[in-house]
Amino acid sequence: MSECIFCKILNKEIPSEIVFENDEVLAFNDVNPQAPTHILIIPKKHISSFSDFSEEDMGSILPKVFLAVKYITEKLDLKKEGYRIVNNCGKNGGQTVGHIHFHLLAGRQLQWPPG
Ligand code: 5GP
Ligand code: ZN
């Protein structure tokens, strides 16, 4: 996926502030943070959106993504104050980058409902 901005980030063609990395997952700081902590967590396999997950990939990749959330929230000591995990999917979901990603937001009181 040569034109995908997040594939370029995981191939280190575009610099990013990496927070966590293993064979399946990369997490890096959002370039336009909406909270004191705003991290994007992506599978290294290019999947366009949540709707594009195959059942097989969902079973194997999604747990790795959420395991990364667990590691990161423990490492950054976010568990006590809390945090939010967000996936924007498609047009109405507000997705702007076509490589599935989960936002991890923390460090301030987040409002509900989202806009
Ligand atoms: P979405 O709107 O698709 O859910 O979220 C895309 C996110 O990617 C946005 O929060 C945006 O700030 C972030 N983003 C877009 N381009 C880049 C980039 O080149 N580097 C980083 N670190 N974040 C990016
Ligand atoms: Zn991609």
CSV table of C-alpha atoms and ligand atoms in Angstrom, one decimal:
chain,number,residue,atom,x,y,z
A,1,MET,CA,0.0,0.0,0.0
A,2,SER,CA,2.5,2.5,-1.2
A,3,GLU,CA,0.2,5.5,-1.0
A,4,CYS,CA,-1.0,4.8,2.5
A,5,ILE,CA,0.3,7.4,5.0
A,6,PHE,CA,0.2,5.0,7.9
A,7,CYS,CA,2.0,2.3,5.9
A,8,LYS,CA,4.7,4.9,5.2
A,9,ILE,CA,4.9,5.6,8.9
A,10,LEU,CA,5.3,2.0,9.8
A,11,ASN,CA,7.9,1.6,7.0
A,12,LYS,CA,9.7,4.6,8.5
A,13,GLU,CA,9.4,6.6,5.3
A,14,ILE,CA,7.6,9.2,7.3
A,15,PRO,CA,8.9,10.0,10.8
A,16,SER,CA,6.7,9.5,13.9
A,17,GLU,CA,7.1,9.4,17.6
A,18,ILE,CA,6.8,5.7,18.3
A,19,VAL,CA,5.4,4.7,21.6
A,20,PHE,CA,5.2,0.9,21.1
A,21,GLU,CA,6.1,-1.6,18.4
A,22,ASN,CA,6.2,-5.3,17.9
A,23,ASP,CA,5.9,-7.6,14.9
A,24,GLU,CA,2.2,-7.0,14.4
A,25,VAL,CA,1.4,-3.5,15.8
A,26,LEU,CA,2.8,0.0,15.8
A,27,ALA,CA,1.7,2.8,18.1
A,28,PHE,CA,2.8,6.5,17.6
A,29,ASN,CA,1.7,9.9,18.8
A,30,ASP,CA,-1.0,11.6,16.8
A,31,VAL,CA,0.5,14.6,14.9
A,32,ASN,CA,-2.6,16.7,15.9
A,33,PRO,CA,-3.3,15.7,19.5
A,34,GLN,CA,-6.8,16.1,20.9
A,35,ALA,CA,-5.8,15.4,24.5
A,36,PRO,CA,-2.5,15.4,26.4
A,37,THR,CA,-2.0,11.8,25.5
A,38,HIS,CA,-3.2,11.0,21.9
A,39,ILE,CA,-1.7,7.8,20.5
A,40,LEU,CA,-2.7,6.0,17.3
A,41,ILE,CA,-2.5,2.2,17.4
A,42,ILE,CA,-2.4,0.4,14.0
A,43,PRO,CA,-1.9,-3.2,12.8
A,44,LYS,CA,1.1,-3.5,10.5
A,45,LYS,CA,-1.1,-5.3,8.0
A,46,HIS,CA,-2.9,-2.8,5.8
A,47,ILE,CA,-6.6,-3.0,6.5
A,48,SER,CA,-8.6,0.0,5.3
A,49,SER,CA,-11.2,0.2,8.1
A,50,PHE,CA,-13.0,-1.7,10.8
A,51,SER,CA,-15.5,-2.7,8.1
A,52,ASP,CA,-12.8,-4.3,6.0
A,53,PHE,CA,-11.6,-6.8,8.7
A,54,SER,CA,-12.0,-10.4,7.5
A,55,GLU,CA,-13.2,-12.7,10.3
A,56,GLU,CA,-9.8,-14.4,10.2
A,57,ASP,CA,-7.9,-11.1,10.6
A,58,MET,CA,-10.2,-9.9,13.2
A,59,GLY,CA,-9.5,-13.0,15.3
A,60,SER,CA,-5.8,-12.8,14.9
A,61,ILE,CA,-5.0,-9.0,14.6
A,62,LEU,CA,-7.6,-7.3,16.8
A,63,PRO,CA,-6.4,-9.0,20.0
A,64,LYS,CA,-2.8,-7.9,19.2
A,65,VAL,CA,-4.0,-4.3,18.9
A,66,PHE,CA,-5.8,-4.4,22.2
A,67,LEU,CA,-2.9,-6.1,23.9
A,68,ALA,CA,-0.8,-3.1,22.8
A,69,VAL,CA,-3.4,-0.8,24.4
A,70,LYS,CA,-2.9,-2.8,27.6
A,71,TYR,CA,0.9,-2.5,27.5
A,72,ILE,CA,0.7,1.2,26.7
A,73,THR,CA,-1.8,2.2,29.3
A,74,GLU,CA,0.3,0.3,31.9
A,75,LYS,CA,3.6,1.8,30.7
A,76,LEU,CA,2.1,5.3,30.7
A,77,ASP,CA,0.3,4.8,34.0
A,78,LEU,CA,-3.1,5.7,32.5
A,79,LYS,CA,-5.2,3.1,34.2
A,80,LYS,CA,-6.0,5.1,37.4
A,81,GLU,CA,-7.3,8.2,35.7
A,82,GLY,CA,-8.8,6.4,32.7
A,83,TYR,CA,-8.7,6.8,29.0
A,84,ARG,CA,-10.8,6.4,25.8
A,85,ILE,CA,-10.2,4.1,22.8
A,86,VAL,CA,-11.9,5.3,19.6
A,87,ASN,CA,-12.2,3.9,16.1
A,88,ASN,CA,-13.7,6.1,13.5
A,89,CYS,CA,-15.1,4.1,10.6
A,90,GLY,CA,-16.0,5.4,7.2
A,91,LYS,CA,-17.5,8.8,6.3
A,92,ASN,CA,-20.1,9.2,9.0
A,93,GLY,CA,-17.6,7.8,11.6
A,94,GLY,CA,-15.2,10.6,10.7
A,95,GLN,CA,-12.4,8.4,9.4
A,96,THR,CA,-9.8,10.5,7.4
A,97,VAL,CA,-7.0,8.0,7.0
A,98,GLY,CA,-7.7,4.7,5.2
A,99,HIS,CA,-5.6,2.4,7.4
A,100,ILE,CA,-7.5,1.1,10.4
A,101,HIS,CA,-6.3,2.8,13.6
A,102,PHE,CA,-7.5,3.1,17.2
A,103,HIS,CA,-7.1,6.4,19.0
A,104,LEU,CA,-6.0,6.2,22.6
A,105,LEU,CA,-7.0,9.5,24.3
A,106,ALA,CA,-6.1,10.4,27.9
A,107,GLY,CA,-4.9,13.1,30.2
A,108,ARG,CA,-8.0,15.2,30.5
A,109,GLN,CA,-11.7,14.7,31.2
A,110,LEU,CA,-13.2,13.6,27.9
A,111,GLN,CA,-16.8,14.6,27.1
A,112,TRP,CA,-19.7,12.5,26.1
A,113,PRO,CA,-21.4,12.3,23.6
A,114,PRO,CA,-18.7,12.9,21.0
A,115,GLY,CA,-19.5,15.5,18.4
B,1,5GP,P1,-9.2,9.6,11.8
B,1,5GP,O1,-9.8,10.9,11.6
B,1,5GP,O2,-9.0,8.8,10.5
B,1,5GP,O3,-9.9,8.7,12.8
B,1,5GP,O4,-7.8,9.8,12.4
B,1,5GP,C1,-6.6,10.1,11.7
B,1,5GP,C2,-5.6,10.7,12.6
B,1,5GP,O5,-4.4,10.6,12.0
B,1,5GP,C3,-5.9,12.1,13.0
B,1,5GP,O6,-6.1,12.3,14.4
B,1,5GP,C4,-4.6,12.8,12.4
B,1,5GP,O7,-4.2,13.9,13.3
B,1,5GP,C5,-3.6,11.7,12.4
B,1,5GP,N1,-2.6,11.9,11.4
B,1,5GP,C6,-2.8,12.2,10.1
B,1,5GP,N2,-1.6,12.2,9.4
B,1,5GP,C7,-0.7,11.9,10.3
B,1,5GP,C8,0.7,11.8,10.2
B,1,5GP,O8,1.4,12.0,9.2
B,1,5GP,N3,1.4,11.5,11.4
B,1,5GP,C9,0.7,11.3,12.6
B,1,5GP,N4,1.5,11.0,13.6
B,1,5GP,N5,-0.6,11.4,12.7
B,1,5GP,C10,-1.3,11.7,11.6
B,2,ZN,ZN,-1.7,1.3,5.2
